[in-house]
Coordinates of C-alpha atoms in Angstrom, one line a residue:
Chain E
M1 CA 23.0 -6.2 1.7
A2 CA 22.4 -2.3 3.7
D3 CA 26.2 -2.5 4.5
A4 CA 26.8 -3.2 0.8
H5 CA 25.0 0.1 -0.1
A6 CA 26.1 1.9 2.5
A7 CA 29.6 1.1 1.2
H8 CA 29.1 2.3 -2.1
A9 CA 27.4 5.0 -0.7
E10 CA 29.0 9.0 -2.6
P11 CA 30.9 10.8 -0.1
E12 CA 29.4 13.2 2.1
G13 CA 30.1 16.2 -0.1
H14 CA 28.0 14.8 -3.0
A15 CA 24.8 14.3 -0.5
G16 CA 23.1 16.8 -2.9
H17 CA 23.1 14.9 -5.7
H18 CA 21.1 11.9 -4.7
T19 CA 18.5 13.0 -7.3
S20 CA 16.6 10.8 -10.4
I21 CA 14.6 11.5 -13.3
W22 CA 12.6 8.4 -13.6
P23 CA 9.8 9.8 -11.5
F24 CA 9.6 13.0 -14.2
V25 CA 9.6 9.5 -16.9
L26 CA 6.5 8.4 -15.0
A27 CA 4.8 11.9 -14.6
L28 CA 5.4 12.0 -19.1
A29 CA 4.0 8.9 -19.2
G30 CA 0.9 10.0 -17.2
G31 CA 0.5 12.8 -19.3
F32 CA 0.5 10.9 -22.0
G33 CA -1.5 7.4 -21.1
F34 CA -4.2 9.5 -19.3
G35 CA -4.3 12.6 -22.0
G36 CA -4.6 9.9 -24.6
L37 CA -6.9 8.2 -22.5
A38 CA -9.3 10.9 -22.5
T39 CA -8.8 12.2 -26.0
Q40 CA -9.0 8.8 -27.3
F41 CA -5.8 9.8 -29.2
W42 CA -4.3 6.1 -29.0
P43 CA -0.3 7.0 -30.8
S44 CA -0.2 8.9 -26.9
V45 CA -1.7 6.4 -25.6
F46 CA 1.3 3.9 -26.3
V47 CA 3.7 6.4 -26.2
G48 CA 2.4 6.6 -22.2
G49 CA 2.6 2.7 -21.7
V50 CA 6.2 2.9 -23.2
L51 CA 7.2 5.5 -21.1
L52 CA 5.1 4.0 -18.1
M53 CA 7.3 0.8 -18.9
V54 CA 10.9 2.5 -19.1
G55 CA 10.4 4.7 -15.9
I56 CA 9.9 1.8 -13.9
G57 CA 12.6 -0.3 -15.1
G58 CA 14.9 2.5 -15.0
W59 CA 13.5 3.2 -11.2
V60 CA 14.2 -0.1 -10.3
R61 CA 17.4 -0.8 -11.9
Q62 CA 18.7 3.0 -10.1
D63 CA 17.5 1.3 -6.9
L64 CA 19.0 -1.9 -7.6
Y65 CA 21.9 -0.8 -8.5
G66 CA 22.3 2.9 -7.1
V67 CA 23.3 3.5 -3.6
S68 CA 21.5 6.9 -3.1
F69 CA 18.7 5.4 -1.4
A70 CA 20.2 3.6 1.6
V71 CA 21.6 7.7 1.9
K72 CA 19.1 9.3 4.2
Q73 CA 18.6 13.0 2.9
E74 CA 16.7 15.9 5.5
V75 CA 15.0 19.4 4.3
E76 CA 17.7 22.3 5.3
D77 CA 14.9 25.2 4.7
R78 CA 12.6 25.6 6.8
P79 CA 9.5 25.4 7.5
F80 CA 10.5 21.5 6.7
A81 CA 13.8 21.0 7.7
G82 CA 14.8 18.3 9.8
I83 CA 12.2 16.3 7.9
S84 CA 13.3 13.7 5.4
I85 CA 12.5 14.8 1.8
R86 CA 11.3 11.1 0.5
K87 CA 8.7 11.8 3.4
L88 CA 7.6 14.6 2.6
G89 CA 7.2 14.0 -0.9
M90 CA 5.1 11.0 -0.2
W91 CA 3.2 13.2 2.0
L92 CA 3.1 15.4 -0.7
F93 CA 1.9 12.7 -3.1
I94 CA -1.0 11.8 -0.8
I95 CA -2.4 15.4 -0.2
S96 CA -2.6 15.0 -4.6
E97 CA -4.4 11.6 -3.7
V98 CA -6.3 13.3 -1.4
F99 CA -7.4 15.5 -4.0
F100 CA -8.2 12.9 -6.7
F101 CA -10.1 10.8 -4.0
T102 CA -11.8 13.6 -3.0
G103 CA -13.0 14.7 -6.8
L104 CA -14.0 10.5 -7.6
I105 CA -16.3 10.6 -4.6
A106 CA -17.7 14.5 -4.9
A107 CA -19.1 13.5 -8.5
G108 CA -20.4 10.3 -7.1
L109 CA -22.7 12.4 -4.8
A110 CA -23.6 14.6 -7.6
L111 CA -25.0 11.4 -9.6
R112 CA -26.5 10.2 -6.5
V113 CA -28.4 13.5 -6.0
R114 CA -30.3 13.2 -9.1
V115 CA -32.0 10.1 -8.6
D116 CA -34.7 8.7 -6.7
P117 CA -34.7 6.0 -4.2
C118 CA -34.8 2.4 -5.6
P119 CA -38.7 1.6 -4.8
E120 CA -38.9 -1.8 -2.2
G121 CA -40.6 -4.6 -3.7
V122 CA -41.7 -3.1 -6.9
A123 CA -39.4 -1.9 -10.3
A124 CA -37.8 0.6 -10.6
L125 CA -39.2 2.4 -13.7
S126 CA -36.3 4.8 -14.4
A127 CA -32.8 5.3 -12.7
C128 CA -32.4 4.9 -9.1
W129 CA -30.5 4.1 -6.0
P130 CA -30.6 1.0 -3.9
R131 CA -31.6 1.4 0.1
P132 CA -28.4 -0.3 2.1
G133 CA -30.2 -3.1 4.2
S134 CA -33.1 -3.7 1.2
A135 CA -34.1 -6.9 -0.1
E136 CA -33.2 -5.2 -3.4
F137 CA -29.5 -4.2 -2.5
P138 CA -26.7 -5.4 -4.7
L139 CA -23.6 -5.4 -2.9
N140 CA -22.7 -8.1 0.2
I141 CA -22.0 -5.9 2.6
P142 CA -21.4 -8.5 5.4
L143 CA -18.5 -9.9 2.4
T144 CA -17.1 -6.7 2.5
A145 CA -17.2 -5.7 5.8
I146 CA -15.6 -8.8 6.3
N147 CA -12.9 -7.5 3.7
T148 CA -12.9 -3.9 5.2
F149 CA -10.9 -5.9 8.2
I150 CA -8.9 -7.2 6.1
L151 CA -8.2 -4.4 4.8
L152 CA -7.6 -2.6 8.2
A153 CA -5.7 -5.8 9.2
S154 CA -2.9 -4.8 6.1
S155 CA -2.5 -1.4 8.2
F156 CA -1.9 -3.2 11.2
T157 CA 0.7 -5.0 9.7
M158 CA 2.6 -2.2 7.1
A159 CA 2.9 -0.7 10.7
E160 CA 3.9 -3.4 12.3
A161 CA 6.7 -3.9 9.6
V162 CA 7.7 -0.3 9.2
H163 CA 8.6 -0.6 13.4
S164 CA 10.1 -4.4 12.9
A165 CA 13.0 -2.1 10.5
Q166 CA 13.0 0.6 12.7
L167 CA 14.4 -1.8 15.2
G168 CA 16.1 -3.5 13.3
K169 CA 14.2 -6.9 14.0
Q170 CA 14.6 -9.0 10.0
G171 CA 12.5 -11.6 11.1
H172 CA 9.1 -9.9 12.1
L173 CA 9.7 -7.3 9.7
K174 CA 9.9 -10.4 6.9
I175 CA 6.8 -11.7 8.3
F176 CA 4.6 -8.4 8.6
L177 CA 5.3 -7.3 4.9
A178 CA 4.6 -11.0 3.8
A179 CA 1.2 -10.9 5.5
T180 CA 0.6 -7.5 4.5
L181 CA 1.1 -9.0 0.8
A182 CA -0.7 -11.3 1.9
L183 CA -3.8 -9.6 3.3
G184 CA -4.0 -6.8 0.2
A185 CA -3.8 -9.8 -2.5
I186 CA -6.5 -11.8 -0.3
F187 CA -8.8 -8.0 -0.7
V188 CA -8.3 -7.5 -4.2
G189 CA -8.8 -11.1 -4.5
I190 CA -12.4 -10.6 -2.6
Q191 CA -13.5 -7.6 -4.8
V192 CA -12.6 -9.2 -8.3
F193 CA -14.7 -11.9 -6.8
E194 CA -17.6 -9.1 -5.9
Y195 CA -17.2 -7.5 -9.2
G196 CA -17.8 -11.3 -11.1
K197 CA -20.7 -12.4 -9.1
L198 CA -22.5 -8.3 -9.5
F199 CA -22.2 -9.0 -13.4
A200 CA -23.5 -11.4 -13.6
E201 CA -26.6 -10.5 -11.3
N202 CA -26.4 -7.5 -14.7
L203 CA -25.0 -4.8 -12.1
T204 CA -23.0 -3.1 -14.3
P205 CA -20.5 0.3 -14.5
W206 CA -22.4 1.2 -18.2
P207 CA -26.5 1.3 -19.0
N208 CA -27.7 -2.5 -19.3
S209 CA -31.5 -3.1 -20.8
V210 CA -32.0 -5.6 -18.1
R211 CA -31.3 -3.5 -15.6
P212 CA -31.4 0.1 -16.6
D213 CA -32.3 1.1 -13.2
L214 CA -29.4 0.6 -12.0
G215 CA -27.1 2.1 -14.5
T216 CA -25.7 5.5 -12.3
F217 CA -25.5 3.3 -9.5
G218 CA -23.5 1.3 -11.0
T219 CA -21.3 3.6 -12.4
A220 CA -20.5 5.6 -8.9
F221 CA -19.7 1.6 -7.6
Y222 CA -17.3 0.6 -10.3
V223 CA -15.5 4.3 -11.1
Q224 CA -15.4 4.8 -7.4
T225 CA -14.0 1.2 -6.1
G226 CA -12.4 0.1 -9.4
F227 CA -9.7 3.0 -9.5
H228 CA -9.1 2.3 -5.2
G229 CA -8.8 -1.3 -6.3
A230 CA -6.2 -0.1 -8.7
H231 CA -4.2 1.7 -6.1
V232 CA -4.2 -1.2 -3.5
T233 CA -2.6 -3.3 -6.7
G234 CA -0.1 -1.1 -7.4
G235 CA 0.7 -1.2 -3.0
I236 CA 0.4 -4.7 -3.8
L237 CA 3.1 -4.3 -6.3
G238 CA 5.3 -2.1 -4.0
L239 CA 4.9 -4.5 -1.0
A240 CA 5.8 -7.4 -3.5
Y241 CA 9.4 -5.4 -3.7
L242 CA 10.0 -4.5 -0.4
N243 CA 9.2 -8.2 0.5
A244 CA 11.4 -9.5 -2.1
M245 CA 14.6 -6.8 -0.3
A246 CA 13.9 -7.4 2.4
R247 CA 14.7 -11.2 2.2
K248 CA 18.0 -10.4 0.3
G249 CA 18.6 -7.9 4.3
R250 CA 18.0 -4.8 2.5
Y251 CA 16.7 -2.7 5.5
G252 CA 17.4 -2.5 8.9
K253 CA 18.2 0.2 11.6
D254 CA 20.0 2.1 9.3
N255 CA 18.0 1.6 6.3
S256 CA 14.3 1.4 6.5
E257 CA 12.9 4.3 5.2
G258 CA 12.0 2.7 2.2
V259 CA 9.6 0.5 4.2
E260 CA 8.0 3.4 5.9
I261 CA 7.5 5.2 2.7
V262 CA 5.5 2.2 0.9
G263 CA 3.6 1.9 4.5
L264 CA 2.6 5.2 4.4
Y265 CA 1.1 4.8 0.2
W266 CA -0.9 1.3 1.9
H267 CA -1.7 2.9 5.0
L268 CA -3.5 6.1 2.5
V269 CA -5.6 3.4 0.2
D270 CA -6.7 2.1 3.8
V271 CA -8.2 5.3 5.1
V272 CA -9.4 5.8 1.0
W273 CA -11.2 2.9 1.8
I274 CA -12.4 3.8 5.2
F275 CA -14.4 6.1 3.4
L276 CA -15.5 4.6 0.1
F277 CA -17.4 1.6 2.3
P278 CA -19.5 3.4 4.2
I279 CA -20.0 5.6 1.2
M280 CA -20.9 3.0 -1.8
Y281 CA -22.4 0.7 0.8
L282 CA -24.0 1.6 4.1
I283 CA -25.7 4.9 2.9
G284 CA -28.5 5.3 0.8
R285 CA -29.9 8.1 -1.0
Chain N
M1 CA 27.1 16.2 8.9
A2 CA 24.3 18.1 10.2
T3 CA 22.1 15.6 8.2
T4 CA 23.6 12.5 9.9
T5 CA 23.1 14.3 14.0
R6 CA 19.7 14.7 12.9
A7 CA 18.8 11.5 11.4
A8 CA 20.3 9.9 15.1
R9 CA 18.5 12.0 16.7
G10 CA 15.4 10.5 15.0
M11 CA 16.8 7.1 15.9
E12 CA 16.7 8.0 19.4
T13 CA 13.3 8.9 19.3
V14 CA 12.5 5.8 17.4
A15 CA 14.1 3.4 19.8
H16 CA 12.3 5.9 22.9
E17 CA 8.9 4.9 21.3
L18 CA 9.4 1.0 21.8
K19 CA 5.7 0.7 22.9
R20 CA 3.0 1.7 20.5
P21 CA -0.6 0.7 20.7
Y22 CA -0.9 -0.7 17.0
V23 CA -3.2 -3.6 18.3
A24 CA -5.6 -1.3 20.4
V25 CA -5.9 0.8 17.2
L26 CA -6.9 -2.2 15.0
A27 CA -9.5 -3.8 17.7
F28 CA -11.1 -0.3 18.0
L29 CA -11.2 0.2 14.1
A30 CA -12.7 -3.3 14.0
I31 CA -15.3 -2.8 17.1
V32 CA -16.0 0.7 14.9
T33 CA -16.9 -1.1 11.8
I34 CA -18.7 -3.7 12.8
V35 CA -21.3 -0.9 14.5
E36 CA -21.4 0.9 11.1
V37 CA -22.1 -2.4 9.5
Q38 CA -25.6 -3.0 11.6
I39 CA -26.5 0.7 10.7
P40 CA -28.5 0.3 7.7
T41 CA -30.4 -2.8 9.5
L42 CA -31.2 -1.0 12.6
G43 CA -31.6 2.7 10.9
T44 CA -34.8 0.7 9.4
A45 CA -35.7 -0.9 12.5
W46 CA -35.3 2.0 14.8
G47 CA -36.7 4.6 12.7
I48 CA -33.3 6.2 12.8
P49 CA -33.8 9.0 10.3
H50 CA -31.9 8.7 7.3
D51 CA -29.6 12.2 7.9
L52 CA -28.3 11.3 11.3
Q53 CA -27.2 7.6 10.3
I54 CA -25.4 9.1 7.2
V55 CA -24.0 11.7 10.0
F56 CA -22.6 8.8 12.6
L57 CA -21.3 6.9 9.2
I58 CA -19.0 9.8 8.1
G59 CA -18.2 10.6 11.9
T60 CA -16.6 7.3 12.8
A61 CA -15.4 7.4 9.1
I62 CA -13.5 10.7 10.1
I63 CA -12.2 9.0 13.1
K64 CA -11.2 6.2 12.2
A65 CA -9.1 7.6 8.9
V66 CA -8.1 10.0 11.8
M67 CA -6.9 6.6 13.9
V68 CA -4.7 5.1 11.2
A69 CA -3.1 9.0 10.4
L70 CA -2.0 9.3 13.8
Y71 CA -0.8 5.8 14.8
Y72 CA -0.2 3.9 11.7
M73 CA 1.0 6.5 9.6
H74 CA 3.4 8.1 12.8
L75 CA 1.8 11.5 12.3
R76 CA 1.2 11.6 15.9
Y77 CA 5.2 11.0 16.2
E78 CA 5.8 13.7 13.6
P79 CA 7.1 16.8 14.0
R80 CA 4.2 20.1 13.7
I81 CA 4.6 21.4 10.5
L82 CA 4.1 17.3 9.2
R83 CA 1.2 16.7 11.4
L84 CA -0.3 20.2 9.7
L85 CA 0.6 19.4 6.3
P86 CA -2.5 17.0 5.4
A87 CA -4.3 19.4 7.0
G88 CA -4.1 21.1 4.1
P89 CA -6.9 19.4 1.3
L90 CA -9.4 19.0 3.8
V91 CA -10.1 22.9 3.9
F92 CA -11.0 22.1 0.4
V93 CA -12.8 19.0 0.8
A94 CA -14.8 21.1 2.9
L95 CA -15.4 23.7 0.6
L96 CA -16.7 20.7 -1.6
I97 CA -18.9 19.6 0.7
V98 CA -20.7 22.9 1.1
V99 CA -20.6 23.5 -2.7
L100 CA -22.3 19.9 -3.2
V101 CA -24.6 20.1 -0.6
L102 CA -25.9 24.1 -2.4
D103 CA -26.5 21.8 -5.0

């Protein structure tokens, strides 16, 4: 399949024309969608949703039938001369994600310092922050520690998958990609299970009359872990695509960049969780 | 053509680094996580100051993140400019922490 792609590759002289409109369409979708959500202007959300579908469809179609993705391009100008254009693009995206999650975690910390620690053994009368390790702490630390290990293990299998692709080991590539996908799905599954249990115990993202004291904690917890979970889910979609393409023999020694770039994103969600886990589960007020 | 030559050099670099410490990094990450999870309980039992617990947990998180970035994200094997690139936002992260502490 890699050969088939290479066979369709454009002549050397046209190497500079491997551009795509679809990232721009997806950026527009984000602008309309999130802008609409922020202002509660639903027609804008609808336009964002349509653009999202069109953008994803167009991008996948271009990737499936296009020729550009098998050709590795590198930046020719300093200071990034010699670095893959797509890899540099993914790193710039990762940096934007670091800004995003830093803002999110900072907002959570700002909420935390505005409430008192929860008293132990008695019901709190006002908003408070529960202490990890206390009987009143609502989150399941052992279960989430196991889940953390699952995500760390998925980073390991992803790194092995990238390495296998670079060495052209097709069998190893398929196994490690499938393992990464499975571990990612288990992580999200356990998180959904924990959410269900916490909702049943009245820890909600919004204030509720049964546990009004945990409203601030609930908001911080669900916003941070929810956005992270959404990123993991996005990564799972990317991994599903990689798995499908790997089964068709798409990746190999000469065409391993797709695996590497999705891998960088997957490690990003791992790094974010490395910070979120202690901040939400192990550090009190 | 220059692009092809550089790509070929890249493949050679990859071929030279067949032994990467992926398993050792995973073992390190797992062990540090096991230690981290004990902190809330041990902190109470041993009377470790809360601020010290925070410093320890954030410190171990930073070490774990650096390990993932260096080895799993291959920053250790990338050109210096790419290694420096992710350090840029860390300046702003530090700034944000300072503002939060002052708050």
